[in-house]
CSV table of C-alpha atoms and ligand atoms in Angstrom, one decimal:
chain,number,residue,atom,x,y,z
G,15,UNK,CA,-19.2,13.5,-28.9
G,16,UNK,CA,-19.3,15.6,-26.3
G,17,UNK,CA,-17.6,14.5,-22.7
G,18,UNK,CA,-21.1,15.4,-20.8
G,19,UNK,CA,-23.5,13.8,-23.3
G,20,UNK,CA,-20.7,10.6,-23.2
G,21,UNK,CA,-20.8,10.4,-19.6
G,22,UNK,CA,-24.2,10.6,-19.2
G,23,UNK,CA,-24.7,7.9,-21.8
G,24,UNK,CA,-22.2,5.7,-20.2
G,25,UNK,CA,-23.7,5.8,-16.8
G,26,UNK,CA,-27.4,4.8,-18.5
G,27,UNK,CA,-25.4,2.0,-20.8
G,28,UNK,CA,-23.8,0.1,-18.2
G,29,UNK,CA,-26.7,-0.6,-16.4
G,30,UNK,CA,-25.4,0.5,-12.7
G,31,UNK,CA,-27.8,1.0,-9.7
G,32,UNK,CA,-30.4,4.1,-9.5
G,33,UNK,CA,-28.2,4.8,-6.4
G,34,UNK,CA,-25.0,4.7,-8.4
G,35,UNK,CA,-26.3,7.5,-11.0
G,36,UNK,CA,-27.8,9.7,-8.7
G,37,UNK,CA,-24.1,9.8,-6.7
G,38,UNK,CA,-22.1,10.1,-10.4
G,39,UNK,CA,-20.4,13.8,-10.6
G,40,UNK,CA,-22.7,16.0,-11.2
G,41,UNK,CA,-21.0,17.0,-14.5
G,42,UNK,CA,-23.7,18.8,-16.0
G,43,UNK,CA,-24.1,21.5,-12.8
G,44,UNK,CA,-20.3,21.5,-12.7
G,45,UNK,CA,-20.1,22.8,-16.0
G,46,UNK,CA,-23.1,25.6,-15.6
G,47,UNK,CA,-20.9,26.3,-12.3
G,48,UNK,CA,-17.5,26.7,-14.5
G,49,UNK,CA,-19.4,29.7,-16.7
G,50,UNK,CA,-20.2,31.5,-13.6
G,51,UNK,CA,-16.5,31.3,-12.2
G,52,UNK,CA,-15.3,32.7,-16.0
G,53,UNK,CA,-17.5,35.1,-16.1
G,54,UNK,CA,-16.7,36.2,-12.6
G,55,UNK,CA,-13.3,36.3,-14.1
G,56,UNK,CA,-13.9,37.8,-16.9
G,57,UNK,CA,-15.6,40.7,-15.1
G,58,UNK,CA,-12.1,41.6,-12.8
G,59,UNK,CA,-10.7,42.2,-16.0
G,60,UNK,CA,-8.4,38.3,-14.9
G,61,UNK,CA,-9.8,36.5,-18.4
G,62,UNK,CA,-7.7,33.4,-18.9
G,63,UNK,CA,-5.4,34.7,-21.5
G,64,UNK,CA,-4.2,37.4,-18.8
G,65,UNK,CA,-4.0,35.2,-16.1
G,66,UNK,CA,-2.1,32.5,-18.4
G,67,UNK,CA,0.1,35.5,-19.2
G,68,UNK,CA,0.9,35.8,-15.8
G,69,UNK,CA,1.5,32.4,-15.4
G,70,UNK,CA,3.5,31.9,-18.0
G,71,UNK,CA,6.0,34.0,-16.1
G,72,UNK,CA,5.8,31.8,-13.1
G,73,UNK,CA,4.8,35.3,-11.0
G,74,UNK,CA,2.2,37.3,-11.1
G,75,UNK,CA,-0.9,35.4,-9.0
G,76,UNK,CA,-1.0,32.5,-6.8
G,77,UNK,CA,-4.1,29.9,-6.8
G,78,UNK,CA,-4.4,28.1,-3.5
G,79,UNK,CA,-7.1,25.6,-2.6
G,80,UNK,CA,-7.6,26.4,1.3
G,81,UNK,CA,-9.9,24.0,3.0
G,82,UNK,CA,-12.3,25.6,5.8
G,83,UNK,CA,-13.5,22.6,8.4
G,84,UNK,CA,-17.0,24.1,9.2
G,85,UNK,CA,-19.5,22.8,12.0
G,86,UNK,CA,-20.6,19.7,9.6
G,87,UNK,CA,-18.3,19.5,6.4
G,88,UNK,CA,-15.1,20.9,5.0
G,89,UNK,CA,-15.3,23.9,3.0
G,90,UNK,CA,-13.0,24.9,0.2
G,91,UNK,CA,-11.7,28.4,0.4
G,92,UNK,CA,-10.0,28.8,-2.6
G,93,UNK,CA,-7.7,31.8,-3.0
G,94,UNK,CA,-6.6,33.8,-5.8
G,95,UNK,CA,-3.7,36.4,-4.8
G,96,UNK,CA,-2.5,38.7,-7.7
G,97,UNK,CA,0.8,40.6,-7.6
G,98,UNK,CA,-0.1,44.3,-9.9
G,99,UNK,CA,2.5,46.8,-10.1
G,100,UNK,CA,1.0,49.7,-8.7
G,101,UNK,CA,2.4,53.6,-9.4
G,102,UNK,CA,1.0,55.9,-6.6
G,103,UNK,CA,-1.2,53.4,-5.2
G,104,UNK,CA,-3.3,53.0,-8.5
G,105,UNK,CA,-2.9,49.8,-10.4
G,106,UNK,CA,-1.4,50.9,-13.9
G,107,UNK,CA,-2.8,48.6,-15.7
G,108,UNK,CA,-5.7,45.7,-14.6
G,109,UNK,CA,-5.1,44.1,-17.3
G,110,UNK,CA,-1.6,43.3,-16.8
G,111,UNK,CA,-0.1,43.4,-20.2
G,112,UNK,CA,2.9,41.4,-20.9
G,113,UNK,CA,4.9,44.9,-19.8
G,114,UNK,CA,3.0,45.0,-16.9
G,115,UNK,CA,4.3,41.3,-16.2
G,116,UNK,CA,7.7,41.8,-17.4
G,117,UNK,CA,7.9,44.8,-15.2
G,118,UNK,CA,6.9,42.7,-12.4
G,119,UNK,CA,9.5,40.1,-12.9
G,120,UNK,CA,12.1,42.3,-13.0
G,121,UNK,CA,11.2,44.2,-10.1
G,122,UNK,CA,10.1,40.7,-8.5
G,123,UNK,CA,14.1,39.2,-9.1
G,124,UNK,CA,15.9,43.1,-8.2
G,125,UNK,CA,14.5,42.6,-4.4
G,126,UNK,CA,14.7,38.7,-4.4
G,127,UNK,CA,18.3,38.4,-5.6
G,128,UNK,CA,19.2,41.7,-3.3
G,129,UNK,CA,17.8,39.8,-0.3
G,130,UNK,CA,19.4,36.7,-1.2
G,131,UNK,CA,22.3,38.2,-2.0
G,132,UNK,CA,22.8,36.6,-5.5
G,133,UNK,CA,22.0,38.9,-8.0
G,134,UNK,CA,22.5,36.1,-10.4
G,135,UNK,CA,19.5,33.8,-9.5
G,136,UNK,CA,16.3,33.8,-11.9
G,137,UNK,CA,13.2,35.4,-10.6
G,138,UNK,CA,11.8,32.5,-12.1
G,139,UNK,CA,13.7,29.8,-10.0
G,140,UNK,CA,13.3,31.8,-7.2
G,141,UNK,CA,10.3,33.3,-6.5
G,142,UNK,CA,8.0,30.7,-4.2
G,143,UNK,CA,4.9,31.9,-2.2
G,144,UNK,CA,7.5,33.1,0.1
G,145,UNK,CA,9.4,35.3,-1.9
G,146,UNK,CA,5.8,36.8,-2.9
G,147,UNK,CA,5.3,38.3,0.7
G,148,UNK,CA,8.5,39.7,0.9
G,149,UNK,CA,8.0,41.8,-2.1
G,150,UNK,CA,4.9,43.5,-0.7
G,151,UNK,CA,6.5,43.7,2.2
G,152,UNK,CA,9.1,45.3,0.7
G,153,UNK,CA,6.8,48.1,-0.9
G,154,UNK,CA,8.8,51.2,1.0
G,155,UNK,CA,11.9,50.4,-0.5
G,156,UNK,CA,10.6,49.5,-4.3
G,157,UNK,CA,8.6,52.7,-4.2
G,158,UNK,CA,11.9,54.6,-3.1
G,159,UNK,CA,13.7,52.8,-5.9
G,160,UNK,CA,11.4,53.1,-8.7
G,161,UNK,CA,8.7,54.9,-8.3
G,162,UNK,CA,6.4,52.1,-8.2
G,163,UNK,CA,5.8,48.7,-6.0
G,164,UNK,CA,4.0,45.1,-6.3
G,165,UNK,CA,1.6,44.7,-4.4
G,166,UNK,CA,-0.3,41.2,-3.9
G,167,UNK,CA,-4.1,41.9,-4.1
G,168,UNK,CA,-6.4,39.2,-2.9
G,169,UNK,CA,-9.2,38.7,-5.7
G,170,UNK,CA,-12.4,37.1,-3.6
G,171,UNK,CA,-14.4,35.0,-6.2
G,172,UNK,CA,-17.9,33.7,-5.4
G,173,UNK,CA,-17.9,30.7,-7.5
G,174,UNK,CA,-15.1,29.0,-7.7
G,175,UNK,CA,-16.2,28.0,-3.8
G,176,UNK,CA,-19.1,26.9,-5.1
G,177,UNK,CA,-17.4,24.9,-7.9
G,178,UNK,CA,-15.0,23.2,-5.6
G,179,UNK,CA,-17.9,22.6,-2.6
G,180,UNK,CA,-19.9,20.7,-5.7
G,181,UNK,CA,-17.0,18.9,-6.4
G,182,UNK,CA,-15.7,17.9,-3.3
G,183,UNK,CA,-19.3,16.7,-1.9
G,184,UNK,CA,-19.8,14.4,-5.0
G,185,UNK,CA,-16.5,13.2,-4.1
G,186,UNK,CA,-17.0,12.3,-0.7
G,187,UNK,CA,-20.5,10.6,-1.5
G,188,UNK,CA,-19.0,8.7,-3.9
G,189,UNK,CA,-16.6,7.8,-1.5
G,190,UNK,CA,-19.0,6.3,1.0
G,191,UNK,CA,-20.7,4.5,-1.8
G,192,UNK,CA,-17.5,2.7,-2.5
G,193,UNK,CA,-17.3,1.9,1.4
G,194,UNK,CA,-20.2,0.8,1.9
G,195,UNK,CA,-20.1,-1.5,-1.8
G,196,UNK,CA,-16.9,-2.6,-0.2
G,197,UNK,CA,-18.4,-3.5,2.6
G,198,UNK,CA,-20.7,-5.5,1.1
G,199,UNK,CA,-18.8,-7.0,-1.2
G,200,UNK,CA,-16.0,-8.6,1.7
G,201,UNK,CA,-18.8,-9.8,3.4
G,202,UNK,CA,-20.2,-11.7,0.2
G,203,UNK,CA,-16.4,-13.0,-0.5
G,204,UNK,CA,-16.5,-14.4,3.2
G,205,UNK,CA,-20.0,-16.3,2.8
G,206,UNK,CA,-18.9,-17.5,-0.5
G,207,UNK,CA,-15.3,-18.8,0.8
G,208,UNK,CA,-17.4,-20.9,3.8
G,209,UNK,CA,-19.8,-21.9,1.3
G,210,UNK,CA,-17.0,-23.4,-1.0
G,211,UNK,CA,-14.9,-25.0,2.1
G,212,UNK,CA,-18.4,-26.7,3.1
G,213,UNK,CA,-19.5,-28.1,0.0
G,214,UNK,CA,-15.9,-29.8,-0.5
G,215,UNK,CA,-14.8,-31.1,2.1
G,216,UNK,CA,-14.0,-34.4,0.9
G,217,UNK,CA,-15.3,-36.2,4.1
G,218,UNK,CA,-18.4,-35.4,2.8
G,219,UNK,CA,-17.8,-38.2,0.3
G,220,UNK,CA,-17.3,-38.8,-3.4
G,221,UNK,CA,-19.5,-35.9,-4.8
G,222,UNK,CA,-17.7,-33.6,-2.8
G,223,UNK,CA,-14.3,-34.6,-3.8
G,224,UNK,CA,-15.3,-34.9,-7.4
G,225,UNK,CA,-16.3,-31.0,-7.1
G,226,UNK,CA,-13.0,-30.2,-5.1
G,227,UNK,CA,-11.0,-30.8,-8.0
G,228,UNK,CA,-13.6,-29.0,-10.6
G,229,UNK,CA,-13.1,-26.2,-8.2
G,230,UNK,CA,-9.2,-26.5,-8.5
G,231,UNK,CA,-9.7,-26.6,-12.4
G,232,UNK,CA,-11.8,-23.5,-11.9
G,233,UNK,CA,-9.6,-21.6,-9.2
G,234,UNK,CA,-6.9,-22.4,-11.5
G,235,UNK,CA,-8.2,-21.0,-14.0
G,236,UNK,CA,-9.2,-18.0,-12.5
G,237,UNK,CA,-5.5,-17.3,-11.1
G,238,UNK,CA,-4.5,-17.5,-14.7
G,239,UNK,CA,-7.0,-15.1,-16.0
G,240,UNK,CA,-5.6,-12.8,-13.4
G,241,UNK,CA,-9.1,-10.6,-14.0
G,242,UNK,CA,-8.2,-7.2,-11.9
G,243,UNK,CA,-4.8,-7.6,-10.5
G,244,UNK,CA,-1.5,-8.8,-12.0
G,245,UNK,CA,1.4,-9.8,-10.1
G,246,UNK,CA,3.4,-10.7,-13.6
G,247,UNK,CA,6.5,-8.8,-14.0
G,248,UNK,CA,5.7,-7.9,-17.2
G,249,UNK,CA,2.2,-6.1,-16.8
G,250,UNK,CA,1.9,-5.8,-12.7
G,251,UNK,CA,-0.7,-3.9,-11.3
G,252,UNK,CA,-4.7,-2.7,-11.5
G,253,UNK,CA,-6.2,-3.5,-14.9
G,254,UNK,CA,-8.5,-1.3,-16.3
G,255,UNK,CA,-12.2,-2.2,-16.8
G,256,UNK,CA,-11.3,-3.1,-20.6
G,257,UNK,CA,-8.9,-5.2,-19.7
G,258,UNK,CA,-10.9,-6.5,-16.7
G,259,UNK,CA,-13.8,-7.7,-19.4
G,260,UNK,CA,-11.6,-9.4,-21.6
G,261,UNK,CA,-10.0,-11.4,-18.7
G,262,UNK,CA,-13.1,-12.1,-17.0
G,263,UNK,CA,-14.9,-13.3,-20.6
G,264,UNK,CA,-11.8,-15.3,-21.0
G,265,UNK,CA,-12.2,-17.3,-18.0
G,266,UNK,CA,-16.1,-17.5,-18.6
G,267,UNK,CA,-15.0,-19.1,-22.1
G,268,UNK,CA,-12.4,-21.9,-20.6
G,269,UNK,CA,-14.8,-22.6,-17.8
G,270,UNK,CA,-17.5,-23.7,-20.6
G,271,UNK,CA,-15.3,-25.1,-23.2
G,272,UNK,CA,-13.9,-27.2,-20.4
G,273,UNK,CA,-17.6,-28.5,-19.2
G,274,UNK,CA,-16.2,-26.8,-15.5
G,275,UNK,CA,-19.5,-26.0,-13.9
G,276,UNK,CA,-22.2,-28.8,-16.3
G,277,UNK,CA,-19.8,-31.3,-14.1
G,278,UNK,CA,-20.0,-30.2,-10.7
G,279,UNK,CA,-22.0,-32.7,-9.2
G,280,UNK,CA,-23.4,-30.8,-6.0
G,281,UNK,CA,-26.1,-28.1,-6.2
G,282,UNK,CA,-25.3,-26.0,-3.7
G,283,UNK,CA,-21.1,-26.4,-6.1
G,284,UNK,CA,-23.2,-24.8,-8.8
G,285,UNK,CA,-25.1,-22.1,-6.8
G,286,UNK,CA,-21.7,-21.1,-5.4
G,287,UNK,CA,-20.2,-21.0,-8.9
G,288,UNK,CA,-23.2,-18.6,-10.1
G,289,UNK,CA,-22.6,-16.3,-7.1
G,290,UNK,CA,-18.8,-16.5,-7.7
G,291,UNK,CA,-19.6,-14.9,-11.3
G,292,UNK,CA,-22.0,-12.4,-10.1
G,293,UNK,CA,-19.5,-11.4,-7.5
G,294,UNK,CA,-17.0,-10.9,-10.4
G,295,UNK,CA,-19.0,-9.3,-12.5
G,296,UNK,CA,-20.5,-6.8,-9.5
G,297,UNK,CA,-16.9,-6.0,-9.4
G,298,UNK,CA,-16.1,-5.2,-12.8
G,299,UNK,CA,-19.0,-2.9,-12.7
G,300,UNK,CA,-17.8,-1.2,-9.7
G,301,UNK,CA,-14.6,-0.6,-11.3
G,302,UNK,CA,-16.6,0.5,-14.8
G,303,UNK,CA,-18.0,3.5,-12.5
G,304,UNK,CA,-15.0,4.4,-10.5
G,305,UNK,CA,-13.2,4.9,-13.9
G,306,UNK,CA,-16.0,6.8,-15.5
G,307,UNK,CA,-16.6,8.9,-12.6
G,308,UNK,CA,-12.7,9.5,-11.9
G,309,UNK,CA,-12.4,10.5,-15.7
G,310,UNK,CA,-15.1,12.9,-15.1
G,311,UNK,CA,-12.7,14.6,-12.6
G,312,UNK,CA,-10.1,14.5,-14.4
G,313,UNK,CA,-12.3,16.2,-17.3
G,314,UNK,CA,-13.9,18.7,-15.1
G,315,UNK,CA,-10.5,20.1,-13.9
G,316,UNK,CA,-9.3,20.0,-16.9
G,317,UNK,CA,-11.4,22.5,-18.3
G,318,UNK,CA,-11.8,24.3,-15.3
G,319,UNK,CA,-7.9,24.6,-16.0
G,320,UNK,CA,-8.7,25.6,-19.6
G,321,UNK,CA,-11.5,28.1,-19.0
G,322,UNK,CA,-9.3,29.7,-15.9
G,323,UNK,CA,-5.6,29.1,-16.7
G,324,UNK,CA,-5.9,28.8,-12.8
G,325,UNK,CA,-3.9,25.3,-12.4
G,326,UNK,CA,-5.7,23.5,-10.3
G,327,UNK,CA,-6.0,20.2,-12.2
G,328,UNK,CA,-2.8,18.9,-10.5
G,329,UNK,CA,-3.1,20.7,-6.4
G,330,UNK,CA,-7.4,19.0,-6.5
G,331,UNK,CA,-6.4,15.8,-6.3
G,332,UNK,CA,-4.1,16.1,-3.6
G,333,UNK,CA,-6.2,18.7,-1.5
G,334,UNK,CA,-9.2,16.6,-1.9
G,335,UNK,CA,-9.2,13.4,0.5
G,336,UNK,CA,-10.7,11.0,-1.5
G,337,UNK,CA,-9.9,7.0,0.5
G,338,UNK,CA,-11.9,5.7,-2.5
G,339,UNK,CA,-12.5,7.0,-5.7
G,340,UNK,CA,-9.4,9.1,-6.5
G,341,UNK,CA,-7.2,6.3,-4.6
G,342,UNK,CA,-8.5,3.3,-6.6
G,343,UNK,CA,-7.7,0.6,-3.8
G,344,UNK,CA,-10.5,-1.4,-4.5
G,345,UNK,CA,-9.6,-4.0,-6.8
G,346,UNK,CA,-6.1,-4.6,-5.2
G,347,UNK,CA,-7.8,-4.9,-1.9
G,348,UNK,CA,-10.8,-6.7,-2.9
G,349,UNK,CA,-8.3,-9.5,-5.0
G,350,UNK,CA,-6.3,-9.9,-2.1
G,351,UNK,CA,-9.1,-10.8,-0.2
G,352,UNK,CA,-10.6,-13.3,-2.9
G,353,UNK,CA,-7.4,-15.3,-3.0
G,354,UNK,CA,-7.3,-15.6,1.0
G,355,UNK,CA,-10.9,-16.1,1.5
G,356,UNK,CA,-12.3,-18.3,-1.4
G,357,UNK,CA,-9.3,-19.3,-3.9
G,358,UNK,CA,-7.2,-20.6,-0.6
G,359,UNK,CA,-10.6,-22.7,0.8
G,360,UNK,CA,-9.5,-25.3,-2.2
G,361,UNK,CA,-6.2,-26.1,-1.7
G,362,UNK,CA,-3.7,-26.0,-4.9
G,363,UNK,CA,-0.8,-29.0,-5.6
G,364,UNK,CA,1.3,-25.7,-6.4
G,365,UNK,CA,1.7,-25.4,-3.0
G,366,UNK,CA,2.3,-28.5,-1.2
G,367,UNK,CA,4.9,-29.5,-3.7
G,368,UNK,CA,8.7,-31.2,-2.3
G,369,UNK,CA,11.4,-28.1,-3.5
G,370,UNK,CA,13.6,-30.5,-4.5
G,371,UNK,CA,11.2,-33.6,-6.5
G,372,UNK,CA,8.6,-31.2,-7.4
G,373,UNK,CA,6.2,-34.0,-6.6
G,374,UNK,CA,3.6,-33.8,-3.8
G,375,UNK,CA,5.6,-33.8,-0.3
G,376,UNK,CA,4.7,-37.3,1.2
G,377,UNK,CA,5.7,-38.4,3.3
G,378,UNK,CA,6.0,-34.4,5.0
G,379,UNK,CA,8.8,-34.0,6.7
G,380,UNK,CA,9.0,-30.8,8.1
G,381,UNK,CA,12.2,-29.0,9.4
G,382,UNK,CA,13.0,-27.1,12.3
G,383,UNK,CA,13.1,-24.3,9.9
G,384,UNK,CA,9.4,-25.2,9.0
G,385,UNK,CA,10.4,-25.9,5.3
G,386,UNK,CA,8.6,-29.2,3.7
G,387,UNK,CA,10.2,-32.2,2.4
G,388,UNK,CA,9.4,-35.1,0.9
G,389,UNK,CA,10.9,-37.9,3.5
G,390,UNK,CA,12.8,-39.6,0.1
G,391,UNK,CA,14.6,-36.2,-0.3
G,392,UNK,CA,15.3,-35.6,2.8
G,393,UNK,CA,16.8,-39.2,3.1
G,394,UNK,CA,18.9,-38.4,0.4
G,395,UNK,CA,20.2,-35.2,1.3
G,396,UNK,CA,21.1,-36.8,4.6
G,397,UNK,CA,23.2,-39.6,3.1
G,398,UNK,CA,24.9,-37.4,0.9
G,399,UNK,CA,25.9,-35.1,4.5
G,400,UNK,CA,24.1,-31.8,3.0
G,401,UNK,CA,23.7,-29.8,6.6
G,402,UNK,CA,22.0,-26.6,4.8
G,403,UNK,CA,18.4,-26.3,3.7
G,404,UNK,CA,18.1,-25.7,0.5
G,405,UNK,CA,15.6,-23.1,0.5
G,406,UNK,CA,16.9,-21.0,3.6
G,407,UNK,CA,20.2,-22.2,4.3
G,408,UNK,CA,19.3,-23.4,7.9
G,409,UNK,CA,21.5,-26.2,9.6
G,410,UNK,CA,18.7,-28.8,9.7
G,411,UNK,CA,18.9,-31.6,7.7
G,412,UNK,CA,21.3,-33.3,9.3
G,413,UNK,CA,19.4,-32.9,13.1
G,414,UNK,CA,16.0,-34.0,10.7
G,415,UNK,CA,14.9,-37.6,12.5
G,416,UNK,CA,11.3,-39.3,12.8
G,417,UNK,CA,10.2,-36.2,15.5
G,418,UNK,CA,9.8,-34.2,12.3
G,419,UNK,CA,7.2,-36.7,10.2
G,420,UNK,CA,3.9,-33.9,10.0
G,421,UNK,CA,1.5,-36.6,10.8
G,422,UNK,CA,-1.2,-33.8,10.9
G,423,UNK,CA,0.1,-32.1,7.3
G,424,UNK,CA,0.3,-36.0,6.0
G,425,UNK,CA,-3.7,-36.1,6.8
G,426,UNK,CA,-4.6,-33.1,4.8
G,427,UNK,CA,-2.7,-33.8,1.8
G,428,UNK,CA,-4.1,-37.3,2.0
G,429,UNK,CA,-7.7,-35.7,2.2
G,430,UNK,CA,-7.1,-33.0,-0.4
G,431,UNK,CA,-4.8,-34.6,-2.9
G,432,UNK,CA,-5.4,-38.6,-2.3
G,433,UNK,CA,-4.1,-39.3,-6.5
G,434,UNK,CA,-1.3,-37.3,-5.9
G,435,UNK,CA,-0.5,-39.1,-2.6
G,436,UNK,CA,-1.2,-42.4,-4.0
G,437,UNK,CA,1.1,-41.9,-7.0
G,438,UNK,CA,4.1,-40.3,-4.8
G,439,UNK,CA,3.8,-43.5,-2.3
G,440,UNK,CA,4.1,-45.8,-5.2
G,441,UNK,CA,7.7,-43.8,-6.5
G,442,UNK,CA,9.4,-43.6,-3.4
G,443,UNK,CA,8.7,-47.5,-3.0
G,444,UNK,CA,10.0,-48.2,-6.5
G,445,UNK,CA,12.5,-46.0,-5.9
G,446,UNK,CA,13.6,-47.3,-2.6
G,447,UNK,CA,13.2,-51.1,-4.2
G,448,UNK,CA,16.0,-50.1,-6.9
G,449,UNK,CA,18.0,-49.1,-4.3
G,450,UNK,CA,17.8,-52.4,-2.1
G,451,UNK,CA,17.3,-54.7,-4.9
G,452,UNK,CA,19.1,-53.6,-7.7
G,453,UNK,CA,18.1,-51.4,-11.1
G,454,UNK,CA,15.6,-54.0,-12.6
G,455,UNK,CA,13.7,-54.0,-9.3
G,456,UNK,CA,9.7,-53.3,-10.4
G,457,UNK,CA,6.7,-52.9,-8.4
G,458,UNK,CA,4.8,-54.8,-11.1
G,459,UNK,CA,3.8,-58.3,-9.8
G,460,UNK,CA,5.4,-60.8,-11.8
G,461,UNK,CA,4.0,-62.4,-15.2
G,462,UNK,CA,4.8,-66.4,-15.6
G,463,UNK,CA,4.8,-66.9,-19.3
T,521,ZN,ZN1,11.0,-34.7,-2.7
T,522,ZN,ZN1,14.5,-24.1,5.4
């Protein structure tokens, strides 16, 4: 199938916004646009096969993309500068045969390696935009020499503005789309982050703690799932909306299979769940059209590259200015600001584990270099005279005392993680009962036959 008739389809398939397909590249009127810059082309006698000719020898015409800043918008001025060998002031030949071009080269590399002084260097290496002005202005001397001299002639095209101007506009509409999508979206992940922290709190009571740890199963699993970012080693970085749909369906899957949402007990848990999902699924689709609408770019240029021989598929990009669509920020941003503002509103045991027990640090001892321990640890390190943190190599366990029990820290991991706490209490008691009473010490009470 053809690229347009795909991308058109795709845009209808996916179901996106009105708004969305009316700001899609205008592929269609690029395309009708490309004909006119060929023909234009085609008509200076600069067909691609000529101009690829010249390209080939890495000399011969210059393609720049000048930007123009008008009164409202930025203008592209795109510039085509050709070098033709001209005898008498008449071009010899506007087609520029492959003579033509070899003749040009080895006039091109005669004045460059005489002005550099090293007759050795290629024309090829050496010739940059640079070089190119000194050879015209080096005309009197080439003409004296051989009868004939390059000169660079400015080709003014009408369309390729036009082409670019298209393209650049759709570009920067798309752009503000995505900002102001962006904008919307943050603002959602905020709402739904306070939603979540109100509905849990477990001073609310029972329901609410029962749904806190749903929501830790559910957060959990969604960290797994790692849906549009992943910070493994071994596949780190942006998915791709393929990629995105299989993780996202993954997560959907667990959530069900493990009766997730059917048990959170609170309906205001359940409408934040729904929005959650929506909120993922609004982004997938935003990342769906960023990729078909960058591919579209990519495609356009492509041919426009094909068509021309003009080489612009890898200076566009660059000249362009695109914060958005061509940068493809959003999901790293947008992730980021998930994990601070809705994933962190219910707190995971991951992180409020003792380094050294891997058990829930309680009682929290915290030391001077702010590092957590469990106060049975730190006991222990003390006894044994360890004066270095194990994590940052401070000099504070032995200057640890009762000033560093985190009263405050020992509150919230009572309220967040009261099991945990529970369970820990009851170990460092059995454990500190062996250690008074002997290796048979147990907490159970004691059973008379
Ligand atoms: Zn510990
Ligand atoms: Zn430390």
């Amino acid at each position: 199938m053809k690229f347009a008739q795909e991308f058109k389809r795709s845009l209808q398939r996916e179901g996106f916004p009105q708004k969305w397909i009316d700001s899609a590249i205008p592929y269609g009127q690029l395309k009708k646009c490309l004909k006119k810059v060929t023909n234009e082309l085609q008509y200076l006698g600069l067909d691609k096969d000529t101009l690829a000719q010249l390209a080939a020898g890495d000399v011969g015409f210059h393609y720049e993309l000048d930007e123009e800043t008008g009164q409202s918008k930025k203008h592209f001025r795109p510039r085509l500068t050709v070098f033709v060998h001209l005898q008498d002031g008449v071009a010899v030949d506007a087609k520029l045969s492959p003579n033509t071009r070899d003749f040009l080269l080895r006039i091109a590399s005669k004045q460059v390696g005489h002005r550099e002084g090293s007759p050795d260097s290629s024309a090829r290496r050496s010739l940059t935009p640079t070089n190119y002005k000194d050879i015209s202005h080096g005309d009197a001397s080439a003409i004296a020499e051989g009868l004939s001299a390059v000169q660079q002639v400015e080709v003014s095209l009408v369309f390729d503005a036009e082409f670019f101007d298209i393209l650049q506009t759709d570009v920067l509409i798309l752009d503000t789309l995505q900002e102001e999508e962006e904008k919307r979206m943050k603002g959602e992940i905020t709402a739904l982050g306070q939603v979540i922290t109100h509905t849990t709190k477990p001073s609310l009571g029972g329901k609410a703690k029962g749904d806190l740890a749903k929501w830790r199963d559910i957060f959990e699993l969604y960290l797994d799932a790692r849906i549009f970012f992943s910070t493994r080693e071994t596949d780190h970085g942006a998915r791709t909306s393929t990629q995105a749909l299989k993780q996202l369906q993954w997560f959907q899957d667990e959530v069900l299979k493990r009766k997730l949402v059917q048990n959170l007990k609170l309906e205001a848990s359940r409408d934040a769940f729904s929005r959650f999902l929506n909120m993922n699924a609004f982004l997938l689709q935003n990342l769906k059209f960023q990729e078909i609408n960058q591919v579209a770019v990519r495609k356009i240029l492509k041919k426009f590259d094909k068509r021309t021989a003009l080489g612009v598929a890898k200076t566009f990009p660059v000249v362009v200015h695109s914060d958005h669509l061509l940068a493809g920020s959003l999901a790293k941003d947008l992730c980021a600001q998930v994990s601070s503002e809705i994933i962190s509103t219910v707190p995971q045991l991951d992180d409020y584990l003792c380094p050294i027990c891997f058990a829930v640090a309680y009682w929290p001892i915290r030391l001077h270099c702010e590092h957590i321990f469990c106060s049975r640890c730190l006991v222990k390190m003390q006894r044994k005279g360890e004066r270095f943190c194990p994590l940052c190599r401070g000099d504070v366990i032995m200057r640890a005392g009762l000033d560093n029990f985190d009263t405050k820290h020992a509150a919230f991991l009572r309220e967040y993680f009261p099991k945990e706490v529970k369970e820990k209490v009851r170990a460092n008691e059995l454990e500190r009962g062996k250690e008074i009473f002997g290796p048979d010490y147990t907490d159970r009470p004691c059973s008379v036959m």
